Amino acid sequence: MNPLLSDWGGASEGGLPPFSMVRAEHFEPAFHAAMAAQRAEFDAIAADPQPPSFANTAAALDASGRWLGRVEMLFHTLNASRSTPELQAVQRCMAAPLAAHASWVAMHQGVFARLDDLLRRVDSLGLDAEARRLLERLHLEAVRAGARLGAAERQRCAELMQELAELNTRFAQNVMADEAGYQLVLRSEAELAGLPEFARAVMRQAAAERGLAPGDHLVSLSRSHIVPFLTFSARRDLREQAWRAWVGRGENAGETDNRAIAQRILSLRNEQARLHGQASFADYQLLDTMAGSKGAVQGLLQRVWDAALCATERERDAVRAAALAHGATHALEAWDWRFYAEKVRQARYALDEAELKPYFPLEAMVAAMFDCAGRLFGLRFERRPGWPVYHPDVQAYEVFDADGSHRAVFLHDNFARLGKRSGAWMNALRWHRLEGGRQTPVILNTNNFAKGAPDSPTLLCLDDMRTLFHEFGHGLHGMLSETRFERLSGTQVLRDFVELPSQLMEHWIADPAVMRRHCRHWQSGAPIPEALIDRIRAAELFNQGYETVRYTASALVDLAIHSLEEEEAPDISAFERDTLARLGAPADCGMNHRLAHFQHLFVGDSYAAGYYVYLWAEVLDCDAFEAFKEAGDLFDAATAARYRRHVLAVGNAVEPGATYRAFRGRDARIEPMLKGRGLLQV
Ligand SMILES: [Zn+2]
């Protein structure tokens, strides 16, 4: 019996898949059967003897491929969060057939002819705004996939998509392998020098999980290990070693080397852009964004880059002074910055991670997150321990709306572990829709926090708290959707708009009143001291130049390499080095992601020429948060209701600029973002 061949999700199990019955070998036959079903749906739509209408074409397309979507969402969830060699093998062997199918669907000539006919007479169809938007999006997506090209070009488009899908898969698996293949084991007090107890506890736990000897401490390349290690380890030699391993992912000669793969991906993307009459992939990619063009993106990035470089010069003076004060006369290297910046932070703001973390136990922070959603939108989250999950760490919740009705199912998967991709993300197992009967969404939030030892709670740092709230913002976008059509629902919006709801949520946990209400010492129960909140606020802008340079360097390299017009892509390492030199990027800061492991760019194309989107959306979220401040209450009911109605509920049913103006009454201004990063006075 293959559980993927039938529907799942009775109401008693929250619409969740039967995780415990699903085996890796079930996926391949299910994928093939579900693809065949969608091909039949498309052929039937094209062969409909009735003239094209919105219902028999656009709405029918929105209703097609549901089985395949369900199986794909489940597969991606398991492969990202509970991966096995068997699932990875399925991913490798299905990448090309799934890409071929996606191309076949997107370029189906019979279906496209009907869409084209409908769009030509769209004004006479009497459609409401959302129906019109669906028709326009379906048509645009078909055109962007190549539906309008000649037969030979369409064939080439399909070949490109298949090869790209295989290369994307290899790129991701290589990064995962490099991360899994590295371990720095600390065995003596001398090797642990400088590391505070909370970092040691996390590393002991990681060592135990991998079956190392008692007393061993493991530093993996997971962010929750590497960042504390670089921040606190007094062993400069080990910091350098760990740093080199971290930034060298994907660039180690041998089987997991990503350089040639990335180069090939870039060449294929350039060919794809040229087939569509664009000079570069960035030109092609940015057409369907809120920014709209390379110039708009470059303008924003350059403005922020110049201001951030000035800010790092001031920060570097302080970091150097701290190094000298600690007797370090060597030049400041990339593996030194965090370590001495932490010394500055401690001296200047008396802010010590070890002092903060006891006030941020994960469980209380999750409660804080739900409380904010309750006060803003009237939502209520109830644990459902009996519902199926794919790993014991995952918690299932039923979500109720203000009127007590069932709103969504929410899965929370918070801990780093082997077989789980690094980073944090939101995804869906089921999207919301109203058409054909309401379907409520099933939404996941995935984080990679280092799990506390068995006898103590998981304690978060400030960065973790921001991540927790960030992903929850995406989650709310998925859960509060009110769209009629499934493909316009939730976070399926233009990519430079999608980070607005997530980044907006981060503002709440940074607020003193929210901290006062929720942050209590996990042992004593004492509320977080006012003085500590003041010091957190005072330190907020510290090291923002460094963080901004690291982000913007990655975004500028992404835009530059995707703007190349040559058919053959260059060697990525040389290109990265030359671009950073041209930009005057400071070597002691580094960048968030180097090209050889830049998964945003090379695992799928949605963030290719698109790493800028976080900054673009930050202009929106900082300006949007001002609306709550202007209302005089961060939980102002009218502002929250406006935000829910005009941003969260509409998904992609409204063009993003119009969505934002409906909420704010005007376009976003850049100043709140610059001010928020301390870059305004420069
Ligand atoms: Zn995000």
mmCIF file of C-alpha atoms in Angstrom, residues 513-652:
data_model
loop_
_atom_site.group_PDB
_atom_site.id
_atom_site.type_symbol
_atom_site.label_atom_id
_atom_site.label_comp_id
_atom_site.label_asym_id
_atom_site.label_seq_id
_atom_site.Cartn_x
_atom_site.Cartn_y
_atom_site.Cartn_z
ATOM 1 C CA ALA A 513 7.037 46.275 26.386
ATOM 2 C CA VAL A 514 6.924 42.846 24.736
ATOM 3 C CA MET A 515 10.199 41.849 26.418
ATOM 4 C CA ARG A 516 8.924 43.042 29.802
ATOM 5 C CA ARG A 517 5.815 40.926 29.405
ATOM 6 C CA HIS A 518 7.497 37.696 28.309
ATOM 7 C CA CYS A 519 11.187 37.542 29.200
ATOM 8 C CA ARG A 520 11.734 35.920 32.590
ATOM 9 C CA HIS A 521 14.762 34.158 33.989
ATOM 10 C CA TRP A 522 14.192 30.451 33.426
ATOM 11 C CA GLN A 523 15.410 29.506 36.929
ATOM 12 C CA SER A 524 14.376 32.360 39.211
ATOM 13 C CA GLY A 525 11.319 33.500 37.257
ATOM 14 C CA ALA A 526 12.484 37.109 37.717
ATOM 15 C CA PRO A 527 11.457 39.498 34.942
ATOM 16 C CA ILE A 528 14.212 40.792 32.725
ATOM 17 C CA PRO A 529 15.773 43.836 34.463
ATOM 18 C CA GLU A 530 14.959 47.255 32.983
ATOM 19 C CA ALA A 531 18.645 48.076 32.892
ATOM 20 C CA LEU A 532 19.286 45.023 30.720
ATOM 21 C CA ILE A 533 16.532 46.062 28.288
ATOM 22 C CA ASP A 534 18.134 49.522 28.144
ATOM 23 C CA ARG A 535 21.517 47.996 27.377
ATOM 24 C CA ILE A 536 20.008 45.802 24.644
ATOM 25 C CA ARG A 537 18.445 48.905 23.080
ATOM 26 C CA ALA A 538 21.655 50.890 23.380
ATOM 27 C CA ALA A 539 23.641 48.096 21.710
ATOM 28 C CA GLU A 540 21.144 47.637 18.864
ATOM 29 C CA LEU A 541 23.082 49.673 16.328
ATOM 30 C CA PHE A 542 26.458 48.343 17.368
ATOM 31 C CA ASN A 543 28.188 46.329 14.617
ATOM 32 C CA GLN A 544 25.377 47.065 12.149
ATOM 33 C CA GLY A 545 27.940 48.329 9.649
ATOM 34 C CA TYR A 546 29.654 44.921 9.743
ATOM 35 C CA GLU A 547 26.376 43.043 9.329
ATOM 36 C CA THR A 548 25.208 45.366 6.564
ATOM 37 C CA VAL A 549 28.485 45.068 4.664
ATOM 38 C CA ARG A 550 28.349 41.269 4.868
ATOM 39 C CA TYR A 551 24.785 41.176 3.539
ATOM 40 C CA THR A 552 25.196 43.854 0.887
ATOM 41 C CA ALA A 553 28.455 42.350 -0.403
ATOM 42 C CA SER A 554 26.602 39.096 -1.082
ATOM 43 C CA ALA A 555 23.709 40.955 -2.723
ATOM 44 C CA LEU A 556 26.008 43.009 -4.952
ATOM 45 C CA VAL A 557 28.007 39.948 -6.051
ATOM 46 C CA ASP A 558 24.724 38.154 -6.825
ATOM 47 C CA LEU A 559 23.455 41.056 -8.920
ATOM 48 C CA ALA A 560 26.808 41.481 -10.676
ATOM 49 C CA ILE A 561 27.264 37.854 -11.669
ATOM 50 C CA HIS A 562 23.684 37.568 -12.925
ATOM 51 C CA SER A 563 24.083 40.808 -14.893
ATOM 52 C CA LEU A 564 26.863 39.367 -17.064
ATOM 53 C CA GLU A 565 25.906 39.273 -20.720
ATOM 54 C CA GLU A 566 28.568 36.807 -21.898
ATOM 55 C CA GLU A 567 27.329 33.372 -22.916
ATOM 56 C CA GLU A 568 29.979 31.584 -20.889
ATOM 57 C CA ALA A 569 30.018 32.311 -17.174
ATOM 58 C CA PRO A 570 33.392 33.052 -15.592
ATOM 59 C CA ASP A 571 35.190 31.143 -12.855
ATOM 60 C CA ILE A 572 33.060 32.066 -9.834
ATOM 61 C CA SER A 573 35.891 32.360 -7.312
ATOM 62 C CA ALA A 574 37.841 34.761 -9.519
ATOM 63 C CA PHE A 575 34.711 36.749 -10.299
ATOM 64 C CA GLU A 576 33.836 37.040 -6.628
ATOM 65 C CA ARG A 577 37.369 38.147 -5.730
ATOM 66 C CA ASP A 578 37.472 40.767 -8.511
ATOM 67 C CA THR A 579 34.006 42.109 -7.723
ATOM 68 C CA LEU A 580 34.780 42.478 -4.023
ATOM 69 C CA ALA A 581 38.017 44.262 -4.906
ATOM 70 C CA ARG A 582 36.189 46.628 -7.253
ATOM 71 C CA LEU A 583 33.640 47.393 -4.535
ATOM 72 C CA GLY A 584 36.356 48.007 -1.973
ATOM 73 C CA ALA A 585 34.898 45.299 0.268
ATOM 74 C CA PRO A 586 36.823 45.054 3.529
ATOM 75 C CA ALA A 587 38.426 41.607 3.849
ATOM 76 C CA ASP A 588 38.090 41.570 7.633
ATOM 77 C CA CYS A 589 34.268 41.609 7.365
ATOM 78 C CA GLY A 590 33.702 38.863 4.798
ATOM 79 C CA MET A 591 30.289 38.229 3.288
ATOM 80 C CA ASN A 592 27.152 36.372 4.358
ATOM 81 C CA HIS A 593 27.386 33.741 1.621
ATOM 82 C CA ARG A 594 30.201 33.077 -0.789
ATOM 83 C CA LEU A 595 29.148 31.915 -4.249
ATOM 84 C CA ALA A 596 30.280 28.287 -3.896
ATOM 85 C CA HIS A 597 27.740 27.670 -1.113
ATOM 86 C CA PHE A 598 25.213 30.435 -1.871
ATOM 87 C CA GLN A 599 22.104 28.265 -1.752
ATOM 88 C CA HIS A 600 19.766 31.226 -2.287
ATOM 89 C CA LEU A 601 21.231 31.561 -5.764
ATOM 90 C CA PHE A 602 21.945 28.024 -6.858
ATOM 91 C CA VAL A 603 19.262 25.832 -5.291
ATOM 92 C CA GLY A 604 16.341 26.842 -7.479
ATOM 93 C CA ASP A 605 16.225 30.253 -9.108
ATOM 94 C CA SER A 606 13.757 32.177 -6.991
ATOM 95 C CA TYR A 607 16.466 34.144 -5.153
ATOM 96 C CA ALA A 608 18.881 34.322 -8.109
ATOM 97 C CA ALA A 609 19.508 38.006 -8.831
ATOM 98 C CA GLY A 610 17.252 38.267 -5.802
ATOM 99 C CA TYR A 611 19.314 38.266 -2.614
ATOM 100 C CA TYR A 612 18.538 41.988 -2.488
ATOM 101 C CA VAL A 613 14.929 41.216 -1.575
ATOM 102 C CA TYR A 614 15.542 41.296 2.178
ATOM 103 C CA LEU A 615 16.757 44.865 1.972
ATOM 104 C CA TRP A 616 13.983 45.854 -0.422
ATOM 105 C CA ALA A 617 11.429 44.424 1.971
ATOM 106 C CA GLU A 618 13.181 46.087 4.909
ATOM 107 C CA VAL A 619 12.298 49.448 3.396
ATOM 108 C CA LEU A 620 8.686 48.240 3.496
ATOM 109 C CA ASP A 621 8.723 46.647 6.959
ATOM 110 C CA CYS A 622 10.422 49.568 8.691
ATOM 111 C CA ASP A 623 7.970 51.971 7.086
ATOM 112 C CA ALA A 624 5.045 49.661 7.932
ATOM 113 C CA PHE A 625 6.092 49.431 11.571
ATOM 114 C CA GLU A 626 6.021 53.220 11.696
ATOM 115 C CA ALA A 627 2.274 52.945 11.092
ATOM 116 C CA PHE A 628 1.888 51.082 14.395
ATOM 117 C CA LYS A 629 4.101 53.611 16.160
ATOM 118 C CA GLU A 630 2.122 56.488 14.694
ATOM 119 C CA ALA A 631 -1.043 54.858 16.054
ATOM 120 C CA GLY A 632 0.547 55.111 19.499
ATOM 121 C CA ASP A 633 0.104 51.397 20.237
ATOM 122 C CA LEU A 634 2.009 48.452 18.759
ATOM 123 C CA PHE A 635 -1.175 46.414 19.073
ATOM 124 C CA ASP A 636 -3.507 49.076 17.721
ATOM 125 C CA ALA A 637 -6.566 47.161 16.558
ATOM 126 C CA ALA A 638 -7.398 49.330 13.557
ATOM 127 C CA THR A 639 -3.828 49.283 12.192
ATOM 128 C CA ALA A 640 -3.538 45.523 12.743
ATOM 129 C CA ALA A 641 -6.881 44.946 11.019
ATOM 130 C CA ARG A 642 -5.801 47.098 8.069
ATOM 131 C CA TYR A 643 -2.530 45.220 7.825
ATOM 132 C CA ARG A 644 -4.277 41.850 8.005
ATOM 133 C CA ARG A 645 -6.867 42.794 5.400
ATOM 134 C CA HIS A 646 -4.624 44.547 2.880
ATOM 135 C CA VAL A 647 -1.361 42.604 3.199
ATOM 136 C CA LEU A 648 -1.700 39.202 4.887
ATOM 137 C CA ALA A 649 -5.114 38.203 3.581
ATOM 138 C CA VAL A 650 -4.649 39.129 -0.070
ATOM 139 C CA GLY A 651 -1.519 37.134 -0.881
ATOM 140 C CA ASN A 652 -0.785 37.693 -4.549
#
